[in-house]
Amino acid sequence: MNIEIQNLTFSYPTGVQALRGLSLTINSGGQVAIVGQNGAGKTTLVKHFNGLLQPTSGSVKIGDWDTREHSVAKMARRVGYVFQNPDEQLFSKNVGVEVAFGPKNLGMSAQQAEGQVKDALAMTELSDKTETNPYDLSATWRKMVALASVIAMDTDIVIFDEPTTGQDAANIARIANVIKVLRERGKTVITITHDIDFCAENFERVIAMSQGRILLDGNANDVLGQEDILATTYVDPPQLTRLGKRLGLQKTVRNEEEFLAGLNK
Amino acid sequence: MAIVSLQNVTYKYPLTDAPVLKNINLQVNEGEFVAVIGPNGAGKSTLCYTVAGFVPHFFKGELMGAVEVAGAESSKSNLHEWVLNVGLAFQNPFNQISGAKYTVFEEIAFGLENIGVPREEMIQRVNDAMKLTGISELADRSPYSLSGGQQQRVALTSILVMHPKVLVLDEPTSQMDPIGTREVFGVIRTLAERGMTVIMAEHKVEWIANFADRVVALHEGQIIEDGKPQEALTSDVLAGKGFGISRYTSVARKAKEIGLWKKDKLPVTLEEAVEGFKNV
């Protein structure tokens, strides 16, 4: 299911123009990271994907659905959205009920919903915490509950807004694994992130935004190597990319394998 | 000389069986910038609360051992005396913002009002502190209308304005973008150079490596490493325990196995990595 965005602009009621005309296609199964300084329009853009925001002009299509013609509740069948702050989306008395809420609302049969919940809990390593109140868990685990509750809805498209904020190394690895499993299942995964090393290691396509526009869009190595342009939206290239540049490696590298291969030449 | 001293500190929260801090010994000198690292659940926040006096004065529970800051002993002091020496910025700024004030300016003045600072001095100090952290333009906004990163700056500013001798920060940049992180680390480094003592719980290894004087690694409530950033952050003791490490360290470790890193010491910063790899 492709995402098609044409000439999208968006102004908040206060008059702030957050998106200034952008066009974009994300193919089914694509893995895309969106980077850029605070206020660049990243969250405003992805809130258009499930109809939380409607274009001021231009259009957003998810498969054959134009977001202006369908309710947010209906869009939720195609697009799952994990908020930056899990506390904005968790409300149930225990983890099992929380994660089951989405699939039930989509009208899945009890059996199918149960299967989805079990799968999402296993993927997020929460299977032993189903009876726990989400607010008795640490912030790290609450984040995983938020992920699970969206994954259980089995949407073709999954959006993560800043999934690694405030997470420790172990949980970042868990989140990277969730993204890997979704990729293997052919899901489209779109992630907003400030964590540029996480971006480099987990995404094939990178979009850099600045002031409501797309600054760069392409293969991760090509985008992450453009140090000067990225600097205009206050993004530093990944650690190993910077190291590779400083050492004069011919190709832009973004992970350990590429770096060591480049060094060995 | 040590301005912060923890001796054999063990602490249990109320209604829990296992201690969160176990036999902690830590001396921090005046003007030192110490980063506390560790996986979530290691006890970083509790250590921050202990230095700041919230443990045990606010959280209660059972504290053993001695906690001293600026010559005073925690167990023999009141929290309202303690906060004159030590300021704490919470991990989640939402938990810190008073809820009693309509503007950022008033929010930052709140602490000074409580200790009876004269009005003129208060206005001056609030303006200076906002300038330092780059939030002057937010003065008239509601603290609740701000982004997470902006709220974190307000929380930090409302502590700095108190001119604490010891500044305790619990992941102060977790909700900031890279430019915000760089600015805040820059401000904190400057304050440390002017003599403020800083204890900061933090995950961002590359920033710690570039800005902190010393790294203390916590694991399951115990200090398992304590030293200069280059040594502590590359220590074998941390391996396999869920600590974040710099990509420079990690790639150099792999390069060493195949003979592409010749030095004994592993790098934690870009400059150290460039230095070690440039002749390969």
Short mmCIF file of C-alpha atoms in Angstrom, two decimals, chain B residues 31-278:
data_model
loop_
_atom_site.label_atom_id
_atom_site.label_comp_id
_atom_site.label_asym_id
_atom_site.label_seq_id
_atom_site.Cartn_x
_atom_site.Cartn_y
_atom_site.Cartn_z
CA GLY B 31 33.82 22.23 40.20
CA GLU B 32 33.88 18.64 38.99
CA PHE B 33 31.48 17.54 36.22
CA VAL B 34 30.55 13.91 36.89
CA ALA B 35 28.38 11.86 34.53
CA VAL B 36 26.50 8.90 35.98
CA ILE B 37 25.80 6.17 33.44
CA GLY B 38 23.96 2.88 33.64
CA PRO B 39 21.08 0.94 32.15
CA ASN B 40 17.55 1.92 33.19
CA GLY B 41 16.85 0.57 36.66
CA ALA B 42 20.51 0.76 37.73
CA GLY B 43 19.75 3.42 40.37
CA LYS B 44 20.82 6.61 38.54
CA SER B 45 17.70 8.62 39.44
CA THR B 46 17.79 7.37 43.04
CA LEU B 47 21.42 8.47 43.31
CA CYS B 48 20.38 11.91 42.02
CA TYR B 49 17.53 12.06 44.57
CA THR B 50 19.93 11.07 47.36
CA VAL B 51 22.44 13.83 46.63
CA ALA B 52 19.54 16.29 46.28
CA GLY B 53 18.03 15.25 49.64
CA PHE B 54 14.72 13.96 48.19
CA VAL B 55 15.94 10.62 49.47
CA PRO B 56 15.13 10.21 52.29
CA HIS B 57 13.38 13.50 53.15
CA PHE B 58 10.63 13.29 50.52
CA PHE B 59 10.57 9.64 49.51
CA LYS B 60 11.14 8.36 53.11
CA GLY B 61 12.32 4.76 53.07
CA GLU B 62 15.45 3.48 54.78
CA LEU B 63 18.79 5.22 54.22
CA MET B 64 21.98 3.84 55.73
CA GLY B 65 25.41 5.44 55.61
CA ALA B 66 26.29 9.14 55.41
CA VAL B 67 25.41 11.74 52.76
CA GLU B 68 27.25 15.06 53.07
CA VAL B 69 27.04 18.12 50.85
CA ALA B 70 29.01 21.31 51.54
CA GLY B 71 29.82 20.14 55.05
CA ALA B 72 26.23 19.38 56.11
CA GLU B 73 24.87 15.91 56.75
CA SER B 74 21.63 14.96 55.03
CA SER B 75 20.09 13.01 57.92
CA LYS B 76 20.63 15.99 60.26
CA SER B 77 19.26 18.61 57.84
CA ASN B 78 15.87 19.74 56.57
CA LEU B 79 15.03 19.65 52.89
CA HIS B 80 14.39 23.42 52.87
CA GLU B 81 17.97 24.02 54.07
CA TRP B 82 19.37 21.39 51.77
CA VAL B 83 17.94 22.90 48.57
CA LEU B 84 19.91 26.11 49.14
CA ASN B 85 23.06 24.13 48.31
CA VAL B 86 21.77 21.51 45.88
CA GLY B 87 19.45 21.91 42.89
CA LEU B 88 17.84 18.98 41.08
CA ALA B 89 16.33 19.02 37.58
CA PHE B 90 13.98 16.05 37.18
CA GLN B 91 14.11 13.58 34.31
CA ASN B 92 10.54 14.45 33.32
CA PRO B 93 10.13 18.26 33.40
CA PHE B 94 6.37 17.80 33.67
CA ASN B 95 6.92 16.50 37.22
CA GLN B 96 8.89 19.58 38.17
CA ILE B 97 6.85 22.47 36.77
CA SER B 98 4.86 23.91 39.68
CA GLY B 99 1.44 24.20 38.05
CA ALA B 100 0.99 27.35 40.12
CA LYS B 101 2.34 29.84 37.57
CA TYR B 102 0.99 31.16 34.29
CA THR B 103 4.24 32.18 32.60
CA VAL B 104 7.74 30.80 32.19
CA PHE B 105 9.15 33.93 33.85
CA GLU B 106 7.03 33.40 36.98
CA GLU B 107 7.80 29.70 37.01
CA ILE B 108 11.53 30.41 37.09
CA ALA B 109 11.04 33.03 39.84
CA PHE B 110 9.07 30.56 41.99
CA GLY B 111 12.07 29.20 43.93
CA LEU B 112 13.45 32.70 44.59
CA GLU B 113 10.04 33.86 45.86
CA ASN B 114 10.07 31.00 48.34
CA ILE B 115 13.38 32.02 49.85
CA GLY B 116 12.43 35.70 49.99
CA VAL B 117 14.83 37.23 47.47
CA PRO B 118 14.16 40.98 46.97
CA ARG B 119 12.07 41.80 43.89
CA GLU B 120 14.73 43.70 41.92
CA GLU B 121 17.35 41.02 42.47
CA MET B 122 14.78 38.36 41.55
CA ILE B 123 13.98 39.97 38.21
CA GLN B 124 17.67 40.35 37.43
CA ARG B 125 18.46 36.74 38.32
CA VAL B 126 15.54 35.34 36.32
CA ASN B 127 16.53 37.37 33.25
CA ASP B 128 20.18 36.32 33.55
CA ALA B 129 19.30 32.65 33.95
CA MET B 130 16.94 32.68 30.94
CA LYS B 131 19.62 34.33 28.84
CA LEU B 132 22.14 31.68 29.89
CA THR B 133 19.93 28.81 28.75
CA GLY B 134 18.61 30.62 25.67
CA ILE B 135 14.92 30.80 26.61
CA SER B 136 14.42 34.57 26.99
CA GLU B 137 11.87 34.56 24.18
CA LEU B 138 9.71 32.05 26.09
CA ALA B 139 9.31 34.37 29.14
CA ASP B 140 5.59 35.12 28.59
CA ARG B 141 4.52 31.65 27.39
CA SER B 142 2.65 29.20 29.60
CA PRO B 143 5.00 26.45 30.82
CA TYR B 144 2.42 23.94 29.61
CA SER B 145 2.33 25.23 26.02
CA LEU B 146 5.97 24.27 25.42
CA SER B 147 7.55 21.29 23.69
CA GLY B 148 9.29 18.65 25.82
CA GLY B 149 12.72 20.06 24.99
CA GLN B 150 11.64 23.60 25.88
CA GLN B 151 10.11 22.38 29.16
CA GLN B 152 13.43 20.73 29.99
CA ARG B 153 15.19 24.06 29.50
CA VAL B 154 12.67 25.78 31.77
CA ALA B 155 13.18 23.10 34.43
CA LEU B 156 16.97 23.52 34.20
CA THR B 157 16.71 27.32 34.31
CA SER B 158 14.47 27.28 37.38
CA ILE B 159 17.24 25.38 39.18
CA LEU B 160 20.16 27.47 37.86
CA VAL B 161 18.45 30.67 39.02
CA MET B 162 18.84 29.42 42.62
CA HIS B 163 22.67 29.50 42.20
CA PRO B 164 23.17 26.07 43.76
CA LYS B 165 26.67 24.94 44.73
CA VAL B 166 25.83 21.49 43.44
CA LEU B 167 23.72 20.94 40.34
CA VAL B 168 22.11 17.50 39.96
CA LEU B 169 20.62 16.70 36.55
CA ASP B 170 18.63 13.60 35.68
CA GLU B 171 18.85 13.10 31.89
CA PRO B 172 18.41 16.83 31.24
CA THR B 173 18.47 16.58 27.44
CA SER B 174 16.40 13.42 26.87
CA GLN B 175 13.70 15.30 24.93
CA MET B 176 15.98 17.69 23.04
CA ASP B 177 17.22 17.66 19.47
CA PRO B 178 20.99 17.60 18.85
CA ILE B 179 21.33 21.40 18.77
CA GLY B 180 19.50 21.68 22.13
CA THR B 181 21.68 18.94 23.59
CA ARG B 182 24.84 20.70 22.44
CA GLU B 183 23.76 24.04 23.90
CA VAL B 184 22.81 22.55 27.26
CA PHE B 185 26.04 20.57 27.57
CA GLY B 186 27.92 23.76 26.65
CA VAL B 187 26.15 25.78 29.38
CA ILE B 188 26.78 23.08 31.98
CA ARG B 189 30.47 22.82 31.02
CA THR B 190 30.82 26.60 31.44
CA LEU B 191 29.15 26.50 34.86
CA ALA B 192 31.46 23.69 35.97
CA GLU B 193 34.47 25.73 34.88
CA ARG B 194 33.15 28.61 36.99
CA GLY B 195 33.16 26.29 40.01
CA MET B 196 29.70 24.73 40.07
CA THR B 197 29.73 21.03 40.86
CA VAL B 198 27.66 18.97 38.43
CA ILE B 199 26.33 15.43 38.78
CA MET B 200 24.44 14.31 35.68
CA ALA B 201 22.67 11.02 34.96
CA GLU B 202 22.91 10.57 31.19
CA HIS B 203 22.78 8.01 28.36
CA LYS B 204 24.39 10.10 25.60
CA VAL B 205 27.89 8.64 25.63
CA GLU B 206 29.45 10.80 22.94
CA TRP B 207 28.44 13.98 24.76
CA ILE B 208 29.67 12.68 28.10
CA ALA B 209 33.01 11.79 26.52
CA ASN B 210 33.44 15.31 25.20
CA PHE B 211 32.18 17.31 28.19
CA ALA B 212 32.41 15.43 31.52
CA ASP B 213 35.50 15.26 33.76
CA ARG B 214 34.65 11.89 35.19
CA VAL B 215 32.28 8.98 34.66
CA VAL B 216 30.66 6.85 37.35
CA ALA B 217 29.02 3.64 36.12
CA LEU B 218 26.13 2.21 38.12
CA HIS B 219 24.87 -1.33 37.73
CA GLU B 220 22.18 -2.89 39.92
CA GLY B 221 22.67 -0.22 42.56
CA GLN B 222 26.44 -0.48 42.80
CA ILE B 223 29.30 1.57 41.41
CA ILE B 224 31.23 -0.80 39.14
CA GLU B 225 33.49 1.75 37.43
CA ASP B 226 34.69 5.27 38.27
CA GLY B 227 37.28 7.19 36.29
CA LYS B 228 38.13 9.52 33.45
CA PRO B 229 35.71 9.24 30.51
CA GLN B 230 38.19 7.57 28.16
CA GLU B 231 39.02 4.88 30.72
CA ALA B 232 35.59 4.34 32.27
CA LEU B 233 33.63 4.33 29.00
CA THR B 234 35.92 1.73 27.41
CA SER B 235 36.21 -0.48 30.48
CA ASP B 236 35.72 -4.23 30.03
CA VAL B 237 33.81 -4.20 33.32
CA LEU B 238 30.84 -2.62 31.52
CA ALA B 239 30.64 -5.23 28.75
CA GLY B 240 27.42 -7.22 28.47
CA LYS B 241 25.60 -5.25 31.18
CA GLY B 242 23.40 -3.05 29.00
CA PHE B 243 25.58 0.08 29.01
CA GLY B 244 25.52 2.29 25.95
CA ILE B 245 28.91 2.68 24.31
CA SER B 246 30.23 5.08 21.72
CA ARG B 247 30.32 3.76 18.14
CA TYR B 248 33.99 4.76 18.08
CA THR B 249 34.75 2.40 20.96
CA SER B 250 32.70 -0.39 19.52
CA VAL B 251 34.18 -0.22 16.02
CA ALA B 252 37.75 0.13 17.36
CA ARG B 253 37.24 -2.99 19.48
CA LYS B 254 36.26 -4.92 16.33
CA ALA B 255 39.12 -3.34 14.35
CA LYS B 256 41.56 -4.42 17.04
CA GLU B 257 40.58 -8.06 16.55
CA ILE B 258 41.55 -7.86 12.89
CA GLY B 259 44.67 -5.78 13.48
CA LEU B 260 43.30 -2.45 12.24
CA TRP B 261 43.51 -0.72 15.66
CA LYS B 262 47.04 -0.75 17.08
CA LYS B 263 46.73 1.30 20.27
CA ASP B 264 46.15 -0.17 23.73
CA LYS B 265 43.52 2.42 24.61
CA LEU B 266 40.20 2.42 22.82
CA PRO B 267 38.70 5.73 21.63
CA VAL B 268 35.51 7.34 22.96
CA THR B 269 35.57 10.59 20.94
CA LEU B 270 35.83 11.36 17.24
CA GLU B 271 39.26 12.95 17.73
CA GLU B 272 40.64 9.90 19.56
CA ALA B 273 39.26 7.65 16.82
CA VAL B 274 40.78 9.78 14.03
CA GLU B 275 44.10 9.79 15.87
CA GLY B 276 44.16 6.01 16.23
CA PHE B 277 42.91 5.11 12.75
CA LYS B 278 44.72 7.69 10.65
#
